[in-house]
Every structure is written in structure tokens, then in C-alpha cells.
CSV table of C-alpha atoms and ligand atoms in Angstrom, one decimal:
chain,number,residue,atom,x,y,z
A,1,VAL,CA,130.8,62.4,43.5
A,2,SER,CA,127.7,62.3,45.7
A,3,THR,CA,126.3,58.8,45.3
A,4,THR,CA,126.2,55.5,47.0
A,5,ILE,CA,127.5,52.1,45.8
A,6,ASP,CA,124.1,50.7,45.1
A,7,GLN,CA,123.4,53.5,42.6
A,8,LEU,CA,126.5,52.8,40.5
A,9,GLU,CA,126.3,51.3,37.0
A,10,THR,CA,128.1,48.0,36.8
A,11,PRO,CA,130.6,46.5,36.4
A,12,GLU,CA,132.7,48.9,38.4
A,13,VAL,CA,136.0,48.4,40.2
A,14,LEU,CA,135.7,49.7,43.8
A,15,VAL,CA,138.6,50.6,46.1
A,16,ASP,CA,137.7,50.9,49.8
A,17,HIS,CA,139.6,53.9,51.0
A,18,ASP,CA,139.9,53.0,54.6
A,19,ARG,CA,141.1,49.5,53.9
A,20,LEU,CA,143.6,50.8,51.3
A,21,ILE,CA,145.1,53.2,53.9
A,22,ALA,CA,145.1,50.4,56.5
A,23,ASN,CA,147.0,48.1,54.1
A,24,ILE,CA,149.5,50.9,53.2
A,25,LYS,CA,150.1,51.5,57.0
A,26,ARG,CA,150.4,47.8,57.7
A,27,VAL,CA,153.4,47.3,55.4
A,28,GLN,CA,154.9,50.7,56.2
A,29,ALA,CA,154.9,49.6,59.8
A,30,ILE,CA,156.8,46.4,58.8
A,31,ALA,CA,159.3,48.5,56.9
A,32,ASP,CA,159.8,51.0,59.8
A,33,ARG,CA,160.1,48.3,62.4
A,34,HIS,CA,162.9,46.5,60.5
A,35,VAL,CA,164.5,49.7,59.1
A,36,LEU,CA,163.8,48.8,55.5
A,37,ALA,CA,163.3,51.1,52.5
A,38,LEU,CA,159.8,50.5,51.1
A,39,ARG,CA,159.5,50.8,47.4
A,40,PRO,CA,156.0,49.4,46.6
A,41,HIS,CA,155.6,47.8,43.2
A,42,ALA,CA,153.3,50.1,41.3
A,43,LYS,CA,152.2,47.4,38.7
A,44,THR,CA,149.5,46.5,41.2
A,45,HIS,CA,147.5,49.7,41.0
A,46,LYS,CA,149.1,51.6,38.1
A,47,CYS,CA,147.5,54.7,39.7
A,48,ILE,CA,149.3,57.9,40.6
A,49,GLU,CA,147.0,58.8,43.5
A,50,ILE,CA,147.8,55.5,45.2
A,51,ALA,CA,151.6,55.9,44.6
A,52,GLN,CA,151.2,59.4,46.2
A,53,LEU,CA,149.5,57.8,49.3
A,54,GLN,CA,152.3,55.3,49.6
A,55,ILE,CA,154.9,58.0,49.4
A,56,GLU,CA,153.0,60.2,51.9
A,57,HIS,CA,153.0,57.2,54.4
A,58,GLY,CA,156.8,56.7,54.1
A,59,ALA,CA,157.7,54.8,50.9
A,60,ILE,CA,160.9,56.2,49.4
A,61,GLY,CA,160.0,55.5,45.8
A,62,VAL,CA,158.2,52.9,43.8
A,63,ALA,CA,159.1,49.9,41.7
A,64,ALA,CA,157.8,49.2,38.2
A,65,SER,CA,158.1,46.3,35.7
A,66,LYS,CA,157.6,47.9,32.3
A,67,VAL,CA,159.3,51.0,30.9
A,68,ASP,CA,156.2,52.8,29.7
A,69,GLU,CA,154.5,52.0,33.0
A,70,ALA,CA,157.5,53.5,34.8
A,71,ILE,CA,157.4,56.6,32.6
A,72,ILE,CA,153.8,57.4,33.7
A,73,PHE,CA,155.0,57.6,37.3
A,74,ILE,CA,158.2,59.4,36.4
A,75,GLU,CA,156.2,62.1,34.5
A,76,SER,CA,153.6,62.4,37.2
A,77,GLY,CA,155.9,64.2,39.5
A,78,ALA,CA,154.7,62.0,42.4
A,79,ILE,CA,158.0,60.1,42.9
A,80,ARG,CA,161.7,61.0,43.2
A,81,SER,CA,163.1,57.4,42.8
A,82,ILE,CA,162.1,54.4,40.8
A,83,THR,CA,163.4,50.8,40.6
A,84,ILE,CA,162.8,48.9,37.4
A,85,ALA,CA,162.5,45.3,38.8
A,86,TYR,CA,162.5,43.8,35.3
A,87,PRO,CA,165.4,43.2,32.8
A,88,ILE,CA,165.5,45.6,29.9
A,89,VAL,CA,167.2,44.2,26.8
A,90,ASP,CA,166.1,46.7,24.2
A,91,GLN,CA,168.2,49.9,23.8
A,92,ARG,CA,165.3,52.0,22.6
A,93,LYS,CA,163.3,51.2,25.8
A,94,LEU,CA,166.2,52.0,28.1
A,95,ASP,CA,167.0,55.2,26.3
A,96,ARG,CA,163.4,56.3,26.5
A,97,LEU,CA,163.4,55.6,30.2
A,98,VAL,CA,166.6,57.4,30.8
A,99,THR,CA,165.4,60.5,28.9
A,100,ALA,CA,162.2,60.6,31.0
A,101,ALA,CA,164.1,60.1,34.3
A,102,GLU,CA,166.7,62.8,33.5
A,103,ARG,CA,164.1,65.3,32.4
A,104,ASN,CA,162.2,64.8,35.6
A,105,HIS,CA,165.2,64.5,37.9
A,106,VAL,CA,164.1,61.0,39.1
A,107,ASP,CA,166.7,58.6,40.5
A,108,LEU,CA,166.6,55.6,38.1
A,109,ARG,CA,167.6,52.1,39.3
A,110,ILE,CA,167.5,49.2,36.8
A,111,THR,CA,167.8,45.4,37.1
A,112,VAL,CA,169.9,43.1,34.9
A,113,ASP,CA,170.5,39.3,34.8
A,114,SER,CA,172.5,39.1,31.6
A,115,ALA,CA,175.6,40.5,29.8
A,116,ILE,CA,173.3,42.1,27.2
A,117,GLY,CA,171.4,43.9,29.8
A,118,ILE,CA,174.6,45.4,31.2
A,119,GLU,CA,175.9,46.3,27.7
A,120,ILE,CA,172.7,48.2,26.9
A,121,ALA,CA,172.9,50.1,30.2
A,122,ARG,CA,176.6,50.9,29.5
A,123,ARG,CA,175.7,52.1,26.0
A,124,SER,CA,173.0,54.4,27.3
A,125,GLY,CA,175.8,56.5,28.8
A,126,ALA,CA,173.7,57.4,31.7
A,127,ARG,CA,174.8,57.1,35.3
A,128,LEU,CA,172.7,54.3,36.5
A,129,HIS,CA,172.3,52.2,39.7
A,130,VAL,CA,172.2,48.6,38.6
A,131,PHE,CA,170.8,45.6,40.5
A,132,LEU,CA,171.7,42.1,39.7
A,133,LYS,CA,168.6,39.9,39.8
A,134,VAL,CA,168.9,36.6,41.7
A,135,ASP,CA,166.6,33.6,41.1
A,136,VAL,CA,165.5,32.5,44.6
A,137,GLY,CA,163.1,29.7,43.4
A,138,LEU,CA,160.5,31.1,41.0
A,139,HIS,CA,162.7,30.1,38.1
A,140,ARG,CA,161.7,33.1,36.0
A,141,CYS,CA,164.4,35.8,35.8
A,142,GLY,CA,167.6,36.0,37.7
A,143,ILE,CA,171.0,34.3,38.1
A,144,ASN,CA,171.2,31.1,40.1
A,145,GLU,CA,173.3,31.5,43.3
A,146,ALA,CA,175.6,28.6,42.1
A,147,SER,CA,176.0,30.0,38.6
A,148,PRO,CA,179.6,30.5,37.4
A,149,ASP,CA,178.4,33.7,35.7
A,150,LEU,CA,177.4,35.4,39.0
A,151,CYS,CA,180.7,37.1,40.0
A,152,PRO,CA,181.8,37.9,36.3
A,153,LEU,CA,178.4,39.5,35.7
A,154,ALA,CA,178.6,41.7,38.8
A,155,ALA,CA,182.2,42.6,38.0
A,156,ARG,CA,181.1,43.9,34.5
A,157,ILE,CA,178.9,46.5,36.2
A,158,GLY,CA,181.2,49.5,36.2
A,159,GLY,CA,182.1,52.7,34.3
A,160,ASN,CA,178.9,54.8,34.0
A,161,LEU,CA,177.1,52.0,36.0
A,162,GLU,CA,177.2,51.6,39.7
A,163,PHE,CA,176.5,48.2,41.3
A,164,ALA,CA,173.5,48.8,43.6
A,165,GLY,CA,173.1,45.3,44.9
A,166,LEU,CA,170.9,42.2,44.7
A,167,LEU,CA,167.2,42.1,43.9
A,168,SER,CA,164.9,39.1,44.0
A,169,HIS,CA,161.2,38.2,43.9
A,170,ALA,CA,160.0,35.0,45.7
A,171,GLY,CA,156.8,34.7,43.6
A,172,HIS,CA,156.7,31.0,44.2
A,173,ALA,CA,155.4,31.8,47.7
A,174,TYR,CA,152.0,32.1,45.9
A,175,GLY,CA,152.2,28.3,45.4
A,176,ALA,CA,152.3,27.8,49.2
A,177,SER,CA,149.5,25.7,50.7
A,178,ASN,CA,149.7,27.4,54.2
A,179,PHE,CA,151.2,30.3,56.1
A,180,ARG,CA,154.1,28.2,57.4
A,181,ASP,CA,155.3,27.4,53.8
A,182,ILE,CA,155.4,31.2,53.1
A,183,VAL,CA,157.6,31.8,56.1
A,184,CYS,CA,160.0,29.1,54.8
A,185,VAL,CA,160.1,30.6,51.3
A,186,ALA,CA,160.9,34.0,52.8
A,187,GLU,CA,163.7,32.6,55.0
A,188,GLU,CA,165.2,30.6,52.1
A,189,GLU,CA,165.2,33.7,49.9
A,190,ARG,CA,167.0,35.7,52.6
A,191,LEU,CA,169.6,33.0,53.2
A,192,THR,CA,170.2,32.6,49.5
A,193,LEU,CA,170.8,36.3,49.1
A,194,LEU,CA,173.2,36.4,52.0
A,195,ARG,CA,175.1,33.5,50.5
A,196,VAL,CA,175.3,35.4,47.2
A,197,CYS,CA,176.5,38.4,49.1
A,198,ASP,CA,179.3,36.4,50.6
A,199,ARG,CA,180.4,35.0,47.2
A,200,LEU,CA,180.6,38.4,45.8
A,201,LEU,CA,182.4,39.8,48.7
A,202,ALA,CA,185.0,37.0,48.4
A,203,ASP,CA,185.6,38.4,44.9
A,204,GLY,CA,186.0,41.9,46.2
A,205,ILE,CA,182.5,43.1,45.2
A,206,ALA,CA,180.6,44.9,47.9
A,207,VAL,CA,176.8,44.6,48.0
A,208,ARG,CA,175.1,47.8,49.2
A,209,GLU,CA,171.4,46.9,48.9
A,210,ILE,CA,169.4,43.7,49.1
A,211,SER,CA,165.9,44.3,47.7
A,212,VAL,CA,163.2,41.6,48.1
A,213,GLY,CA,159.5,41.7,47.7
A,214,SER,CA,156.4,39.8,47.3
A,215,THR,CA,153.3,40.4,49.4
A,216,PRO,CA,153.2,36.9,50.9
A,217,THR,CA,156.8,36.9,51.9
A,218,VAL,CA,156.8,40.5,53.3
A,219,LEU,CA,153.7,39.7,55.4
A,220,GLY,CA,155.1,36.3,56.4
A,221,SER,CA,158.8,37.0,57.0
A,222,GLU,CA,160.0,36.4,60.5
A,223,SER,CA,163.4,37.9,59.9
A,224,PHE,CA,164.6,40.7,57.6
A,225,GLU,CA,168.2,40.6,58.9
A,226,GLY,CA,170.6,41.6,56.1
A,227,ILE,CA,167.7,42.9,53.8
A,228,THR,CA,167.7,46.6,53.1
A,229,ALA,CA,164.6,47.2,50.9
A,230,ILE,CA,161.1,45.6,50.2
A,231,ARG,CA,159.0,45.9,47.0
A,232,PRO,CA,155.6,44.3,47.7
A,233,GLY,CA,152.8,45.3,45.3
A,234,ASN,CA,149.6,43.4,45.9
A,235,TYR,CA,149.4,44.3,49.6
A,236,VAL,CA,147.6,47.6,48.9
A,237,PHE,CA,144.5,45.7,47.6
A,238,LEU,CA,144.9,42.0,48.5
A,239,ASP,CA,142.5,39.5,46.9
A,240,ALA,CA,141.1,36.0,47.1
A,241,THR,CA,144.6,34.6,46.8
A,242,ALA,CA,145.7,36.4,49.9
A,243,LEU,CA,142.6,35.0,51.7
A,244,ARG,CA,143.6,31.4,50.5
A,245,LEU,CA,147.2,32.0,51.7
A,246,GLY,CA,145.9,33.1,55.2
A,247,ILE,CA,147.8,36.5,55.0
A,248,ALA,CA,144.6,38.6,55.1
A,249,SER,CA,140.9,38.4,56.0
A,250,ALA,CA,138.0,39.5,53.8
A,251,ASN,CA,137.8,42.7,55.8
A,252,ASP,CA,141.3,43.7,54.7
A,253,VAL,CA,140.6,43.4,50.9
A,254,ALA,CA,140.4,46.9,49.4
A,255,LEU,CA,139.6,46.1,45.8
A,256,SER,CA,136.3,44.5,44.7
A,257,VAL,CA,134.2,44.4,41.5
A,258,LEU,CA,130.7,45.6,41.8
A,259,THR,CA,128.5,43.5,39.5
A,260,THR,CA,124.8,42.9,38.9
A,261,ILE,CA,122.9,39.7,38.4
A,262,ILE,CA,121.6,40.0,34.9
A,263,SER,CA,120.1,36.5,34.5
A,264,ALA,CA,119.7,33.2,36.4
A,265,ASN,CA,119.1,29.6,35.6
A,266,ASP,CA,118.7,26.5,37.9
A,267,ARG,CA,122.5,26.3,38.3
A,268,TYR,CA,123.9,29.8,38.2
A,269,PHE,CA,123.3,33.5,38.9
A,270,ILE,CA,124.8,35.2,35.8
A,271,ILE,CA,126.7,38.5,36.6
A,272,ASP,CA,127.8,41.2,34.2
A,273,ALA,CA,131.5,40.8,34.9
A,274,GLY,CA,133.4,38.2,32.9
A,275,SER,CA,137.1,37.7,32.0
A,276,LYS,CA,137.3,41.2,30.6
A,277,VAL,CA,136.7,42.6,34.1
A,278,LEU,CA,137.8,39.9,36.5
A,279,SER,CA,140.6,38.5,34.3
A,280,SER,CA,141.0,34.7,34.0
A,281,ASP,CA,143.8,34.6,36.4
A,282,LEU,CA,143.7,31.8,38.9
A,283,GLY,CA,146.4,33.5,41.1
A,284,ALA,CA,149.8,35.2,40.7
A,285,HIS,CA,152.5,33.5,38.5
A,286,GLY,CA,150.2,30.8,37.3
A,287,THR,CA,150.4,29.1,40.7
A,288,GLY,CA,146.6,28.6,40.7
A,289,GLY,CA,145.2,27.0,43.9
A,290,ASN,CA,141.9,29.1,44.0
A,291,ALA,CA,138.6,27.3,43.3
A,292,GLY,CA,137.0,29.5,40.7
A,293,TYR,CA,137.5,33.2,39.7
A,294,GLY,CA,136.3,35.1,42.7
A,295,LEU,CA,134.1,35.3,45.8
A,296,ALA,CA,130.8,37.2,45.5
A,297,PHE,CA,129.3,38.9,48.5
A,298,ARG,CA,125.8,40.4,48.9
A,299,LEU,CA,125.7,44.2,49.6
A,300,ASP,CA,123.2,43.7,52.3
A,301,ASP,CA,125.2,40.9,54.0
A,302,PRO,CA,128.9,41.8,53.4
A,303,SER,CA,130.2,39.4,56.0
A,304,GLY,CA,127.9,36.5,55.0
A,305,GLN,CA,129.1,33.3,53.2
A,306,PRO,CA,130.3,34.3,49.7
A,307,LEU,CA,129.1,32.6,46.6
A,308,ARG,CA,131.9,31.4,44.2
A,309,VAL,CA,132.3,32.7,40.7
A,310,VAL,CA,132.9,29.3,39.1
A,311,ARG,CA,133.1,30.1,35.3
A,312,LEU,CA,133.7,33.1,33.1
A,313,SER,CA,132.7,34.1,29.6
A,314,GLU,CA,134.1,37.4,28.3
A,315,GLU,CA,131.2,39.5,29.5
A,316,HIS,CA,129.4,37.1,31.9
A,317,GLY,CA,130.4,35.4,35.2
A,318,PHE,CA,128.7,32.2,36.4
A,319,VAL,CA,128.1,32.4,40.1
A,320,GLU,CA,127.1,29.1,41.9
A,321,ARG,CA,123.4,29.4,42.7
A,322,GLU,CA,122.5,29.1,46.3
A,323,GLY,CA,119.2,30.5,47.6
A,324,ASP,CA,117.2,33.0,45.8
A,325,LEU,CA,118.5,36.3,44.6
A,326,ALA,CA,116.5,38.6,42.3
A,327,ILE,CA,117.7,39.6,38.9
A,328,GLY,CA,119.1,43.1,39.4
A,329,THR,CA,120.7,42.3,42.7
A,330,LYS,CA,124.2,43.7,43.1
A,331,LEU,CA,127.1,41.6,44.3
A,332,ARG,CA,130.6,42.6,45.3
A,333,VAL,CA,133.2,40.2,43.9
A,334,ILE,CA,136.7,39.8,45.5
A,335,PRO,CA,138.8,38.6,42.5
A,336,ASN,CA,141.5,36.0,42.6
A,337,HIS,CA,144.2,38.5,41.6
A,338,ALA,CA,143.7,42.2,42.1
A,339,CYS,CA,146.6,43.4,39.9
A,340,PRO,CA,145.3,42.3,36.4
A,341,VAL,CA,141.8,43.5,37.5
A,342,ALA,CA,143.1,47.1,38.1
A,343,ASN,CA,145.0,46.9,34.7
A,344,LEU,CA,141.7,46.1,32.9
A,345,ALA,CA,139.9,49.0,34.5
A,346,GLU,CA,139.9,52.6,33.2
A,347,ARG,CA,139.4,54.0,36.7
A,348,LEU,CA,139.0,53.0,40.3
A,349,THR,CA,135.9,54.2,42.1
A,350,VAL,CA,137.0,55.0,45.6
A,351,VAL,CA,134.4,54.3,48.4
A,352,SER,CA,134.2,54.9,52.1
A,353,GLY,CA,131.5,52.7,53.6
A,354,ASP,CA,128.6,52.8,51.1
A,355,HIS,CA,129.6,56.2,49.7
A,356,VAL,CA,131.5,57.0,46.6
A,357,VAL,CA,134.2,59.6,47.5
A,358,ASP,CA,136.4,59.8,44.5
A,359,GLN,CA,137.5,58.3,41.1
A,360,TRP,CA,141.1,57.7,40.2
A,361,ALA,CA,142.4,57.0,36.7
A,362,VAL,CA,144.4,53.8,36.2
A,363,ALA,CA,147.0,56.0,34.5
A,364,ALA,CA,149.4,53.2,33.5
A,365,ARG,CA,146.8,50.7,32.5
A,366,GLY,CA,147.8,48.7,29.4
A,367,LYS,CA,151.4,50.1,29.5
A,368,VAL,CA,153.0,46.7,28.8
A,369,ARG,CA,156.1,47.8,26.8
B,401,PLP,C1,160.1,41.6,40.5
B,401,PLP,C2,158.9,41.8,41.3
B,401,PLP,N1,159.0,42.5,42.4
B,401,PLP,C3,158.0,42.7,43.3
B,401,PLP,C4,156.7,42.2,42.9
B,401,PLP,C5,155.6,42.4,43.8
B,401,PLP,O1,155.0,41.2,44.3
B,401,PLP,P1,153.5,41.2,44.9
B,401,PLP,O2,152.6,41.7,44.0
B,401,PLP,O3,153.3,39.8,45.3
B,401,PLP,O4,153.6,42.0,46.2
B,401,PLP,C6,156.6,41.5,41.7
B,401,PLP,C7,155.2,40.9,41.3
B,401,PLP,O5,155.1,40.2,40.4
B,401,PLP,C8,157.7,41.3,40.9
B,401,PLP,O6,157.6,40.6,39.7
């Protein structure tokens, strides 16, 4: 595709190739240094080409949330192993997943936090590696470390099911107000999992793997002792939330939305990207904390002071007006949360410097079942 960014129609989701590779290498280096298996969460990009790059750089598989999202990666031939880091409680979904994994010879690992999840896995008849999910503070899915159900649930994983270990996601790290808080969340997660391990071992249940993963905690952890695998997702792109948390600088952010100023009034520049492009997300897991919906940079001054996107309609963004910018001017917006932005896009336009070098389909976009 022989064109430059300023010639593109807008809105268009851009991925900076050099930054993408740098982000992939940054986390792979963490995994290598601490002898961790890296299984990046593919819900961030939903893109086969990016999964391939992650594998080429050393990831040993990917993680996914939803069954149909996982099937896209299984069928792509790009991966040999997948972890579903999400409880499946519908037999039809698990059977569909198992069929795809068996047909493509992909190692399938699933996650449970209830007796019904284990029962469904047992009924599938497939030989499956099963993780028990532990709630480490997000209070979303997972068994509490003090729950009386912990050991009985793990003990039920048998027959065609093999107990793979513990899995957690410290998404509450996104609510941190500074880098030190992230380090504390990561350490609490690690210590919680090690205590759960000890409880299970006391009941004669050995834990083979301990899989953690959120971008802030992976980038912020001081110790991975006892951990065997990481599943960060957002790190490939990063976003305004990562900037707020102090885990990245604007020069690291690989995903941005190219927009055009289509109108202006005395308060706002109006851009052609609204909630249908930028999403209305204020940050991961509803933790909020970002002022507005994104940071808008001028193409001719990429390291200048950004303007804030302060309101959204569906098809319009309201950018705080400072100085004079002509209608037709293009801006590059770093969104609050890159993951839903990728899911809203049909394709990612890959750029190197000012040049468009490729276009990749967001193959698993909208696969929410
Ligand atoms: C279970 C689970 N694992 C891993 C991740 C990846 O987290 P992040 O995108 O912060 O890297 C998520 C994200 O929501 C998740 O829900």
C-alpha cells in the first residue's frame, strides 16, 4: 500500500509497526529473564498477524476470553496452544471449542471457577487441561483464597480433566493511582496464589502452573518467584491509561486513531471519531481515572502537548479548543483503552514512520460469544 498517513481517509485505526515490535520484545524479555511462559491475551488485538508476531518472538501460545474469538485463532493455524482465561458454563460453547481444537491439533486449556464449569468440561469427554481461577482482588471471577470450596473444587478436576494449576487476573491494578500501587497489587497477587498453592498441597493437590497477567502488573512486578506463566494483552498497543499509570510513554503507544477536524466552534474542534470508533471506555474494568476519552496529537507536532478529547457523540468527538487549527487538519488520537478500539475496527492500518506498510484484518472482531 503505497501511501502516507496524511493521505488516508479518516477515521482510521493505525498501528505503528516499530512500536508494536518494541512492545512485543519488551514483554518477551521480561518472560525470558524470569523464565516464564508468555501466552499473550489475544482479546487486545483480535488479529492473526499480531498473534503470529508474538509467537515468532517467543510466545508459546495465546490466551483468549470468548469461545468464538478463540476459534478464529485455532482455525488460523498460527498457534499450537490456547488458554481460555474465562469460565465456560454452556455445553454447546465448550463442545464447539473442543471440536475446533481437536480438528486443528491445538492444545486447549480452559478455566473454571464453579462446579458447573467442571461438570461441563467432564461431559465434553475431551482430555482437557483445567485451571482454577482465583480472585486476587478484582472481585469479578474466581474463587476466594479463603473459600471452603477451594480444595473440593480442585479435587473434582479429574477423569478426562487434568488439573493444570491456578490462573488469576489482577485487573484492579488499573485503579492504581501511581506506579508504586501497581507493584503492591502484583506482589499481593503473587503471595495470594502461593498461599492457595500451599492450601492445595496440604490437601495433596499439586499445582503445576501459576498463570497471572495484566499489562500493569507484568510491567510493574518486582518478583515473579513461583509464577510460571504470564498473559498480558494490552501491552502490544498500550494507550492513555498506560500513560496515566506511568507504565509507558507516548512514544511507546502503538495504536492510535487518525481523525480529521470536520468542524469547529468557540469551545471545541469537532473530529470525525466518536464512541463508535474510540469507544466510551474510560479505562479497563470500569476503573476510570482518565480525564476525557483520548489525547489528540497534531501530525506536524507529534511530541507536542496533546489536546484532550473531552466528549463523544456516536460519530463526533469534542476536542478541547486551544489555538487555531484549520478544518481538515488531521489529528492522531491515543484512546483511553486500545482493546475495545481494535474490536470496533474492521482492520488495522500498519504504519512505519509516516508510511502505510500493510493492512491487517481484525479477524476476531465482534466475536463475543
Ligand atoms: C483473565 C484475563 N487475563 C489477562 C488479561 C490481560 O490483561 P491486560 O489487557 O491488562 O494485559 C485480561 C484482560 O482483561 C483478562 O481478563
